[in-house]
XYZ file of N, CA and C in Angstrom:
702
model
N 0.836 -1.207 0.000
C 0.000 0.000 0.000
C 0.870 1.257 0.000
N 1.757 1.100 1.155
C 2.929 2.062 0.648
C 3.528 2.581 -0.309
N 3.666 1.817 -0.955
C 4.651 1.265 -2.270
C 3.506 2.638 -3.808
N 2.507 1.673 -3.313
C 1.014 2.394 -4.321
C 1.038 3.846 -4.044
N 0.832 4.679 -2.774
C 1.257 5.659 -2.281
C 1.891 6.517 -2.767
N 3.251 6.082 -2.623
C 4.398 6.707 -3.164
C 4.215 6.909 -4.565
N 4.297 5.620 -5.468
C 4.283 5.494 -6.634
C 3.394 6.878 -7.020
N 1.967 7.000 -6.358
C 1.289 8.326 -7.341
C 0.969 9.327 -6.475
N 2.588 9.588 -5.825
C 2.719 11.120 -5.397
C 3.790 11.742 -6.193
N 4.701 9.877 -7.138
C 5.814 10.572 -8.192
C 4.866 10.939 -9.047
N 4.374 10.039 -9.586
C 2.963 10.703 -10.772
C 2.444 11.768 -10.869
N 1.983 12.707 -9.396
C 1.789 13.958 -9.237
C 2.213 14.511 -9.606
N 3.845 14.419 -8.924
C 4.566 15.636 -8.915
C 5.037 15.653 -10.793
N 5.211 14.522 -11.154
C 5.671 14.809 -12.936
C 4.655 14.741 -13.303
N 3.292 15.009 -13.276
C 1.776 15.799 -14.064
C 2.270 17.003 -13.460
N 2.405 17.581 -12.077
C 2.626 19.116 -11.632
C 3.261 20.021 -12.987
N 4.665 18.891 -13.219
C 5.681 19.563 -13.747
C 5.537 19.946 -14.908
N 4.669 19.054 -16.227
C 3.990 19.148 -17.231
C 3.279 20.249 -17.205
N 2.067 20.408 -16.579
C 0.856 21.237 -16.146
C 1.855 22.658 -15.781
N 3.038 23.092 -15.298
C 3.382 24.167 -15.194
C 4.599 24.395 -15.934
N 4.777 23.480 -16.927
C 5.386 24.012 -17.748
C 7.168 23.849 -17.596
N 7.246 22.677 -16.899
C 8.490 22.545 -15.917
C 9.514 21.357 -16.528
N 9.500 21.610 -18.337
C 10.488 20.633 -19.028
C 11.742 21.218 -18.634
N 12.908 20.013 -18.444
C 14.016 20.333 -18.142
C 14.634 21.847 -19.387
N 15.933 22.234 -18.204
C 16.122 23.777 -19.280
C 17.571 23.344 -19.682
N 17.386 23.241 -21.209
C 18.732 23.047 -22.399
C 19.125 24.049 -22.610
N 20.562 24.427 -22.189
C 20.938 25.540 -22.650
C 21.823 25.520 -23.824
N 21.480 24.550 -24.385
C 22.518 24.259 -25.712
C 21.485 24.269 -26.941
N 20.296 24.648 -26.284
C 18.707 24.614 -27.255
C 19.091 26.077 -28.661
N 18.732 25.593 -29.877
C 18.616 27.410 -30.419
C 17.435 26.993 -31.025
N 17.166 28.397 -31.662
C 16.241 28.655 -32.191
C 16.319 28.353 -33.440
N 15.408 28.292 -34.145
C 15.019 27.634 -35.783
C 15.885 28.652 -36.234
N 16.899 28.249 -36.967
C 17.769 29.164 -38.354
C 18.738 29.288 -38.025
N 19.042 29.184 -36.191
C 20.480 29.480 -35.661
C 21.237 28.388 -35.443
N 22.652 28.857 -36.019
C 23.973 28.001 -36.187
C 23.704 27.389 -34.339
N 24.141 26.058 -34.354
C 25.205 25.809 -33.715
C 26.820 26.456 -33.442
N 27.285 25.743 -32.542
C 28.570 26.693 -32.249
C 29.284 26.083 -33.746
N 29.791 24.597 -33.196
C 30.209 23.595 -34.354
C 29.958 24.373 -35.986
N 28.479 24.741 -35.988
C 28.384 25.181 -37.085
C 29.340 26.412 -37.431
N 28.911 27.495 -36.739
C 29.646 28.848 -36.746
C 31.121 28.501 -36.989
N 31.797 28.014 -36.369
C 32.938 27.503 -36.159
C 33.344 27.350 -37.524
N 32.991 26.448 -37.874
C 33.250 25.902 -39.606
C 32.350 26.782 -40.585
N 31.997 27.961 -40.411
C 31.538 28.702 -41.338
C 32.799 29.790 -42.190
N 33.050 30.116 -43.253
C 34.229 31.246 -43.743
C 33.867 32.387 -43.267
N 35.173 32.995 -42.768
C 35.342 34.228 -42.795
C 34.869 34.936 -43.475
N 33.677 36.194 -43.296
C 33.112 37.074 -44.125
C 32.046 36.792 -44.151
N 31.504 35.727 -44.050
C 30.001 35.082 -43.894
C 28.889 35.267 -43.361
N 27.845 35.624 -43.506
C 26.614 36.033 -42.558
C 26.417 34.998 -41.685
N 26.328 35.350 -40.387
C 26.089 33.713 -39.295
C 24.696 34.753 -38.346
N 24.823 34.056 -38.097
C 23.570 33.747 -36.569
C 23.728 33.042 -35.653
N 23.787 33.532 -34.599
C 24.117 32.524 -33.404
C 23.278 32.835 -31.914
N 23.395 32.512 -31.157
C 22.596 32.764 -30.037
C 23.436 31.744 -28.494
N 23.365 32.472 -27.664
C 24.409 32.451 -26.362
C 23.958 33.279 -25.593
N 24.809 32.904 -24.378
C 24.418 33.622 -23.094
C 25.594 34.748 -22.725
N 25.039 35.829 -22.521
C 26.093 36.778 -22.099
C 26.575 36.577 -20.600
N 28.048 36.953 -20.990
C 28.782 35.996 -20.079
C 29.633 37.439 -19.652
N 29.642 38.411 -20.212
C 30.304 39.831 -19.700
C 30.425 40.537 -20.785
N 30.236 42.530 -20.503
C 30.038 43.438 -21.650
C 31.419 44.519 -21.392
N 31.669 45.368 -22.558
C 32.782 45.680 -22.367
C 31.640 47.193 -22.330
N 32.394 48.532 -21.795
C 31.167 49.662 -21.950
C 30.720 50.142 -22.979
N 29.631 51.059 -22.769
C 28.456 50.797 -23.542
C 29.189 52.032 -24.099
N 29.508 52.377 -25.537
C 29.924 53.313 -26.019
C 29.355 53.886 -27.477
N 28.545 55.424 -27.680
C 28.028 55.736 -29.068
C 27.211 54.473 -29.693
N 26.302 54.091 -28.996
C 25.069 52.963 -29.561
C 25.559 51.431 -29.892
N 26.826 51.380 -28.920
C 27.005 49.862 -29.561
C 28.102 49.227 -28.236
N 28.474 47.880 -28.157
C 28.662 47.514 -27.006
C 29.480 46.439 -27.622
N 30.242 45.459 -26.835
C 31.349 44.408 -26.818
C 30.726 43.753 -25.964
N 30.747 42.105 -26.717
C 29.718 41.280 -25.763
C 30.429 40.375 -25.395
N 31.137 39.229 -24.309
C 31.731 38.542 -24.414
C 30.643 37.211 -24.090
N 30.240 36.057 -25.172
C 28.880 35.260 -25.507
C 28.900 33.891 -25.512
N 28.557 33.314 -24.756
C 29.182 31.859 -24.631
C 27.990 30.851 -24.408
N 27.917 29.675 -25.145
C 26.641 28.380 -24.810
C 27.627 27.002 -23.862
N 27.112 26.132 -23.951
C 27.632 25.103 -23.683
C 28.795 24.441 -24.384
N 28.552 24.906 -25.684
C 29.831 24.343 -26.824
C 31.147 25.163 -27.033
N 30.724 26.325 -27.035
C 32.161 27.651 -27.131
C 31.589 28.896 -26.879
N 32.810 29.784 -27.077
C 32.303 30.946 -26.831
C 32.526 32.123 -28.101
N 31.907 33.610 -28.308
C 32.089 34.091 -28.630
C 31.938 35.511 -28.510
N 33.230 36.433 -29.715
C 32.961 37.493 -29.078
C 32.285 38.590 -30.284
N 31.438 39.019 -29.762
C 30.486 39.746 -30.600
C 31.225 41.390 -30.791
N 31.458 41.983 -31.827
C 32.370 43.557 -31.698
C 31.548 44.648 -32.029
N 31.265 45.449 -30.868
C 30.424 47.114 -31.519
C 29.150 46.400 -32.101
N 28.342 45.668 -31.664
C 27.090 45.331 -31.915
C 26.070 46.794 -31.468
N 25.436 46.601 -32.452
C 24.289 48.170 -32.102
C 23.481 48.067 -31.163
N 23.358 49.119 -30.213
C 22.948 48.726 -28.918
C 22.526 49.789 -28.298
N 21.148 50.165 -28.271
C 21.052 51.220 -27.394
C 21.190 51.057 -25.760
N 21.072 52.069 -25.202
C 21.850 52.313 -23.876
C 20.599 51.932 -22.956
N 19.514 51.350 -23.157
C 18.950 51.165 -22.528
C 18.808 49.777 -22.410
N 19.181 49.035 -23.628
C 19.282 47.736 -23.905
C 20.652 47.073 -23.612
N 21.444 47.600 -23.276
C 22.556 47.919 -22.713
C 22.761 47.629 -21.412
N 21.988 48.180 -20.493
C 21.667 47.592 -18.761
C 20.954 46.622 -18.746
N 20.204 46.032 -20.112
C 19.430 44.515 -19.868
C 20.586 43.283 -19.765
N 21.235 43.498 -20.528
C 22.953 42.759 -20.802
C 23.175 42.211 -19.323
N 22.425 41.717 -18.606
C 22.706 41.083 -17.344
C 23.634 39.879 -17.674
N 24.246 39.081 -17.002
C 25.345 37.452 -17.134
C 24.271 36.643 -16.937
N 24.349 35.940 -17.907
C 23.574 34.791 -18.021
C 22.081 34.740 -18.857
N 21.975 36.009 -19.189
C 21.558 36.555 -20.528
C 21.368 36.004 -21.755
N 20.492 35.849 -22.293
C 20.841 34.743 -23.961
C 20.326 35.962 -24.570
N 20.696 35.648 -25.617
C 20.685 36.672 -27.177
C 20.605 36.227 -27.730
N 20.163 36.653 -29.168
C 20.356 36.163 -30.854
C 21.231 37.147 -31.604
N 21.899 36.817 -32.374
C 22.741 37.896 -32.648
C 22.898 37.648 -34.265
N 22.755 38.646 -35.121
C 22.755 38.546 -36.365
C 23.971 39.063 -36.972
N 24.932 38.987 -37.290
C 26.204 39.209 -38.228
C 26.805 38.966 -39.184
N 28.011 39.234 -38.961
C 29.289 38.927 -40.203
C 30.658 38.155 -39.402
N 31.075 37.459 -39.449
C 31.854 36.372 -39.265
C 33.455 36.847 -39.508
N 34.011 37.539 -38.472
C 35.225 38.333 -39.082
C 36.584 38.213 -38.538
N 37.587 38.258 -38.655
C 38.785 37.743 -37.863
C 39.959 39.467 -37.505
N 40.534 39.404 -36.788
C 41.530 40.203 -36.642
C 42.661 40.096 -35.874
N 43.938 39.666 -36.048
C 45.083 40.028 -35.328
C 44.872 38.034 -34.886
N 43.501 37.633 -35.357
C 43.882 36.090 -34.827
C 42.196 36.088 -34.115
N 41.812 37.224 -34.041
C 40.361 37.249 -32.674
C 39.330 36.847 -33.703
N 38.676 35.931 -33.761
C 37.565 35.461 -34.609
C 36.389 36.083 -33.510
N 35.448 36.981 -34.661
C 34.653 37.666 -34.305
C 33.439 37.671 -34.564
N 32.523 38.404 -34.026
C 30.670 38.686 -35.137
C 31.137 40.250 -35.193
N 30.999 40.670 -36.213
C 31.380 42.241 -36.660
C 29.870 42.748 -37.196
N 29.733 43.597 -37.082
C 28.445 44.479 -38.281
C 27.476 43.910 -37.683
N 26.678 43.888 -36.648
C 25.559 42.911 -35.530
C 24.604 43.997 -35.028
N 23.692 43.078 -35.286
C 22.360 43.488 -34.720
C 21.613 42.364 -33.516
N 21.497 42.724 -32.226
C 20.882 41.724 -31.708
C 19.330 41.986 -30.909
N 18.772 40.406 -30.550
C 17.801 40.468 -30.249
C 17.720 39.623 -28.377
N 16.486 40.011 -27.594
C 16.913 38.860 -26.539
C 15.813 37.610 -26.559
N 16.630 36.980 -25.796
C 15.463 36.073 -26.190
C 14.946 35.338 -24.646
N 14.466 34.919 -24.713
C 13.316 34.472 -23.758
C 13.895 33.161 -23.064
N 14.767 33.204 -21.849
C 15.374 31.629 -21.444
C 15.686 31.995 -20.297
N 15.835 30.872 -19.430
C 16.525 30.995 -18.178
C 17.853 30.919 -18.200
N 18.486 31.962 -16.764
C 19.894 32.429 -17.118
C 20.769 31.283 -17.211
N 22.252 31.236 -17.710
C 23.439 30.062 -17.710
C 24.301 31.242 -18.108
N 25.645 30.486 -17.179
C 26.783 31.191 -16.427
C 27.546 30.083 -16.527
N 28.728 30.023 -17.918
C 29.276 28.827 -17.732
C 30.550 28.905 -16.638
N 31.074 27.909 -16.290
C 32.077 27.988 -15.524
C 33.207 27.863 -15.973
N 34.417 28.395 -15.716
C 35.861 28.343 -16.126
C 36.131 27.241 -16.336
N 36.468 27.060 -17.907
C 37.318 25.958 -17.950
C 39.127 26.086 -18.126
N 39.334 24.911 -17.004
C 41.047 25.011 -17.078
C 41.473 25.011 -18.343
N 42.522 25.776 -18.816
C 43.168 24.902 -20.265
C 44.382 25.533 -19.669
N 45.228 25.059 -18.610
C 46.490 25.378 -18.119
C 47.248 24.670 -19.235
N 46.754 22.898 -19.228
C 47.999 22.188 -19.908
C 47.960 22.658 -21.387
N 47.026 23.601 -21.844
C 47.241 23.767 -23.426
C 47.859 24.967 -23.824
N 48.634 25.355 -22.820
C 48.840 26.775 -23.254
C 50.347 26.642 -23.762
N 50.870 25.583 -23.446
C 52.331 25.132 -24.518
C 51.507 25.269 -26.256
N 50.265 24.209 -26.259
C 49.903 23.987 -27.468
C 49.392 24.584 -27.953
N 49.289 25.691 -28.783
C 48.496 26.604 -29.330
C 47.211 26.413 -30.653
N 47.533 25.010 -31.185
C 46.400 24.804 -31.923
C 45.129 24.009 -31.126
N 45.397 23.819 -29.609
C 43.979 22.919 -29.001
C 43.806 24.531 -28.375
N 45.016 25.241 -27.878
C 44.071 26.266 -27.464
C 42.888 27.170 -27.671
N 43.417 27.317 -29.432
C 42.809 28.706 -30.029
C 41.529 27.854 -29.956
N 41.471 26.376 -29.846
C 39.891 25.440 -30.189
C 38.982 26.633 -28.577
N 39.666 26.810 -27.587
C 39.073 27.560 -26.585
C 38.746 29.008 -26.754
N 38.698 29.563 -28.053
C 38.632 31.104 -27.862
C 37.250 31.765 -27.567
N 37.744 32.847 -26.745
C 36.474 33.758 -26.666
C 35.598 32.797 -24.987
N 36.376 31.605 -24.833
C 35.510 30.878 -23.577
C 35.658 31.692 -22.336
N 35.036 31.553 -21.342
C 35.600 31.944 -19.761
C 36.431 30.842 -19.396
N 38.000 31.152 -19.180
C 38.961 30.179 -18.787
C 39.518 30.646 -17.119
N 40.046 29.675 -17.128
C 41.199 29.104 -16.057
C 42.330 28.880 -16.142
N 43.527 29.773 -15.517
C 44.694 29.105 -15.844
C 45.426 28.876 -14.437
N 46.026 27.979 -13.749
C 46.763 27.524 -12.603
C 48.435 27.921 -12.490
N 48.836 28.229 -11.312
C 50.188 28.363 -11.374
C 51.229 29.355 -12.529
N 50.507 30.413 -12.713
C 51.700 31.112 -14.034
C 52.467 32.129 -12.995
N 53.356 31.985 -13.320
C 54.553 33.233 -12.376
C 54.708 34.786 -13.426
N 54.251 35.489 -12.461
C 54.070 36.832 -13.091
C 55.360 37.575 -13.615
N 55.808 37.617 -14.973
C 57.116 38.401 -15.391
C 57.116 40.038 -15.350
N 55.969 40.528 -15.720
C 56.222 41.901 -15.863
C 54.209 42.170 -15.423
N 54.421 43.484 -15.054
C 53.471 44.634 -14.937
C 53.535 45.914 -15.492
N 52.649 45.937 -16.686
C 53.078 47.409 -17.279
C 51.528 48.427 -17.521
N 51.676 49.359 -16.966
C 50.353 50.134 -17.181
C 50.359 50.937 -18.566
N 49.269 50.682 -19.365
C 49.699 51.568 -20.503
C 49.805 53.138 -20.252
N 50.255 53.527 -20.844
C 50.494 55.359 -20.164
C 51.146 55.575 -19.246
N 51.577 54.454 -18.919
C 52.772 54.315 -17.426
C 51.902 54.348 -16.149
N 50.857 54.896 -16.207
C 50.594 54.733 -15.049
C 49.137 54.262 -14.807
N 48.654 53.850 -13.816
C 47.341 53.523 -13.831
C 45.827 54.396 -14.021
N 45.169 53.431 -14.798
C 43.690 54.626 -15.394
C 42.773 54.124 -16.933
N 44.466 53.674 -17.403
C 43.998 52.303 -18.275
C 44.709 51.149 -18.605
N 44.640 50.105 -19.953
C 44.751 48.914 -19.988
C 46.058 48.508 -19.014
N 46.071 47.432 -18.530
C 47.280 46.688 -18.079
C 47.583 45.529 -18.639
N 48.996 45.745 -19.166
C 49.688 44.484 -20.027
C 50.621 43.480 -18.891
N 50.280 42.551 -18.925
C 50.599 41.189 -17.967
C 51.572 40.493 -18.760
N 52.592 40.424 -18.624
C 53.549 39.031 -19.030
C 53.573 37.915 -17.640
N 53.297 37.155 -18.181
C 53.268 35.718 -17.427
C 54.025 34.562 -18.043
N 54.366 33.709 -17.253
C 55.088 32.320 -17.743
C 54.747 30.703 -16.996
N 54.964 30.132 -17.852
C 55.060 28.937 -17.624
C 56.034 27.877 -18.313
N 56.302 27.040 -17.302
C 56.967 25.608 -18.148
C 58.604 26.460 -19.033
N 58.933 28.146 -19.295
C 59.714 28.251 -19.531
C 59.305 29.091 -20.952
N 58.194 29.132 -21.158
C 57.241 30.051 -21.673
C 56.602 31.509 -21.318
N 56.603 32.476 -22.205
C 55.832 33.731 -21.506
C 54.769 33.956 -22.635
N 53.752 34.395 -22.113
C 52.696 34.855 -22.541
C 52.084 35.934 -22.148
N 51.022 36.610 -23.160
C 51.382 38.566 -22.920
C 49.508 38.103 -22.642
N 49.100 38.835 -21.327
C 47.708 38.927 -20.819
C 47.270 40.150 -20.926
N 45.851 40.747 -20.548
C 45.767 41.570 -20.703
C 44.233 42.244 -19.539
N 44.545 43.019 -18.357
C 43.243 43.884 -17.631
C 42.946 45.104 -18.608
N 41.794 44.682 -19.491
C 41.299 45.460 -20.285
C 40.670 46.322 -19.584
N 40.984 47.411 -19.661
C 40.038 48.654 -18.377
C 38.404 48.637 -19.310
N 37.775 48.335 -20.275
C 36.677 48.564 -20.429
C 35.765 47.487 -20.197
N 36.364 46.508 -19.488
C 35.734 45.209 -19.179
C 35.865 45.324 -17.793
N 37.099 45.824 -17.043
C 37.225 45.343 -15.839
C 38.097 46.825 -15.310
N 37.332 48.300 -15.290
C 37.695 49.002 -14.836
C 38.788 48.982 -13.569
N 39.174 50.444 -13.514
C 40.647 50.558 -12.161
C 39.489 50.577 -10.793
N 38.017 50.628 -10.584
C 37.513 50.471 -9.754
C 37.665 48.868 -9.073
N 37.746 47.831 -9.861
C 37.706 46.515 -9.722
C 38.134 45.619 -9.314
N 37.653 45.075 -8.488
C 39.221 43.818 -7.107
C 40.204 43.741 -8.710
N 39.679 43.245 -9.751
C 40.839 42.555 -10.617
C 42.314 44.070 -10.645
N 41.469 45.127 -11.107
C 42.560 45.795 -11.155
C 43.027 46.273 -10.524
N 42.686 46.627 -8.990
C 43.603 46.914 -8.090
C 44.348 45.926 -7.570
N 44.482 44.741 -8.146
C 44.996 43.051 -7.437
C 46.260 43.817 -7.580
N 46.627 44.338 -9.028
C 47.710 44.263 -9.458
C 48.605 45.171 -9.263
N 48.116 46.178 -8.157
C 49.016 47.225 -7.655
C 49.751 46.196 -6.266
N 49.854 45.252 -6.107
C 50.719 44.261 -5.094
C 51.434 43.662 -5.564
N 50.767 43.356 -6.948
C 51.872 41.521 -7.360
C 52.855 42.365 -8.428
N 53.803 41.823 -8.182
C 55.203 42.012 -8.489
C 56.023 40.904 -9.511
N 56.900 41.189 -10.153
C 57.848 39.903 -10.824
C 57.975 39.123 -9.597
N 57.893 37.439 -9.705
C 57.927 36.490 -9.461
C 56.580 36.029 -9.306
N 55.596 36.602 -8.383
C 54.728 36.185 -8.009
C 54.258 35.223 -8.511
N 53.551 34.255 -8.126
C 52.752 32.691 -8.378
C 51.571 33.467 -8.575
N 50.679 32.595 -9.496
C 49.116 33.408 -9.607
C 48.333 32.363 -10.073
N 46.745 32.013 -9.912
C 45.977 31.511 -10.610
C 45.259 32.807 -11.470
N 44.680 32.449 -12.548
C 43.684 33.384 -13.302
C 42.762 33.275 -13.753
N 41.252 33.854 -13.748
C 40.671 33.400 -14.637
C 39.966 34.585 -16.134
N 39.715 34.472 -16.872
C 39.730 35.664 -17.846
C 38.839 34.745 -18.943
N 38.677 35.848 -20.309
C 37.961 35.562 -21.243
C 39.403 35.195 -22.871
N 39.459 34.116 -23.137
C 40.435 33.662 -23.843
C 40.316 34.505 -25.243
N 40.655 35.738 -25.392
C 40.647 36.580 -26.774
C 42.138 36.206 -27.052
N 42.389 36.530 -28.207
C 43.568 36.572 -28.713
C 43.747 37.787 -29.447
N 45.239 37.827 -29.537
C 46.037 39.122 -30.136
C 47.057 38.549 -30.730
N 47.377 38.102 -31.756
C 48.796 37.420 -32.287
C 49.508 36.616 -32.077
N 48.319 35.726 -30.870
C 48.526 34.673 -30.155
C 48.065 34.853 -28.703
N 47.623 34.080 -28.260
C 46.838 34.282 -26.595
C 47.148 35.563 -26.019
N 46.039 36.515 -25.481
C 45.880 37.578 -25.123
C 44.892 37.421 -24.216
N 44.943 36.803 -23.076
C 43.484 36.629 -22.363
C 43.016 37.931 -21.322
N 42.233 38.296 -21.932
C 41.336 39.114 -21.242
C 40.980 38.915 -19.352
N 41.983 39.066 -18.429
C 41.523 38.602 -17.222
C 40.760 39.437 -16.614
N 39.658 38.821 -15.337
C 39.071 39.074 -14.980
C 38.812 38.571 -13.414
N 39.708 38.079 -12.631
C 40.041 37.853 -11.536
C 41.272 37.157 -11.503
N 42.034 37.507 -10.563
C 43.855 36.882 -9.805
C 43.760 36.938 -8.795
N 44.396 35.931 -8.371
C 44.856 35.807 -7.156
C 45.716 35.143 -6.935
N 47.086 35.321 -5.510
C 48.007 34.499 -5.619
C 47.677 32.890 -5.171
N 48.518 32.157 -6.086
C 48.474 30.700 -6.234
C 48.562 30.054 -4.557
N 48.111 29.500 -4.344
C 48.141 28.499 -2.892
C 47.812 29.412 -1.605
């Protein structure tokens, strides 16, 4: 009798879930016409694409258009000077989905959506989480497979700190190393203003320092990651 009981209070509760509308939430779902990542990915340079992702962080809102940094379950991407009024602009919450209509464009290595118009769309929020790619940062062709993602990197020893203009107010250029390797990072002040734990981290850490990081994997002529929190390692 127990057993019977139970059995159709599960029954309930999955009629409840039906009846209110409570199908599990895919965030890898698009809409009719829109690429996959996979797809985008393998589309040419210059190409009209469509894609749709969750905003994952905006760079400021400047003369009607904005820097989106846009990511699903499969990859990420970065959307450039998409038209944007300023009111649509403070909707840009994290975890945000969009549709985004463009042109498919590359620069300096940064595979982009250029010339964009977007729309929002109707989903519950997703906030992917950092993925490590410490061990790929020797390898540069599994890396660039990570661009535009929210990453993780473990253990890099800090070589240099340089403020552009010499002094602090804007960008900061990061040399870091590993394994006997250096790589050039980057506290983009329009992503992660001098107000920001990230950028005041870096009025402490000094050459040698140990660091974990985590940032948005753009490139510049080879890995340029956009960070967005440090802290020292252990």
């Amino acid at each position: 009798m127990k057993k019977i009981i139970a059995l159709m209070l599960v029954l309930c509760m999955a009629f409840a879930m039906v009846a209110c509308g409570g199908e599990k939430f895919d965030p890898s779902a698009k809409s009719e016409g829109v690429m996959t990542y996979a797809q985008y990915d393998a589309a040419a340079l210059d190409a009209e694409v469509t894609i749709e992702g969750y905003v994952q962080a905006t760079q400021s809102w400047y003369k009607d258009a904005i820097k989106i940094y846009l990511q699903d379950p499969d990859g990420g991407y970065f959307v450039y000077d998409v038209a944007c009024t300023e009111a649509d602009a403070a909707k840009l919450e994290k975890g945000t989905k969009i549709q985004v209509k463009g042109v498919k464009s590359a620069w300096e290595g940064e595979v982009e959506v250029v010339d964009g118009t977007f729309t929002f769309v109707e989903s519950e929020k997703w906030v992917a989480e950092a993925t490590d790619v410490t061990s790929l940062l020797a390898n540069e062709t599994e890396l660039i497979k990570h661009q535009n993602k929210f990453v993780s990197f473990k253990g890099l020893t800090i070589d240099s700190v340089e403020y552009k203009n010499g002094e602090p107010g804007d960008d900061i250029y990061v040399n870091v190393s590993k394994d006997g390797a250096t790589y050039s990072f980057c506290v983009e002040v329009y992503l992660t203003g001098p107000d920001t734990d990230v950028y005041k981290a870096f009025a402490d850490l000094k050459a040698g320092d140990v660091v974990d990081m985590e940032g948005f994997l753009y490139w510049y002529k080879g890995v340029n990651t956009h960070i967005t929190a440090v802290s020292k390692a252990g």
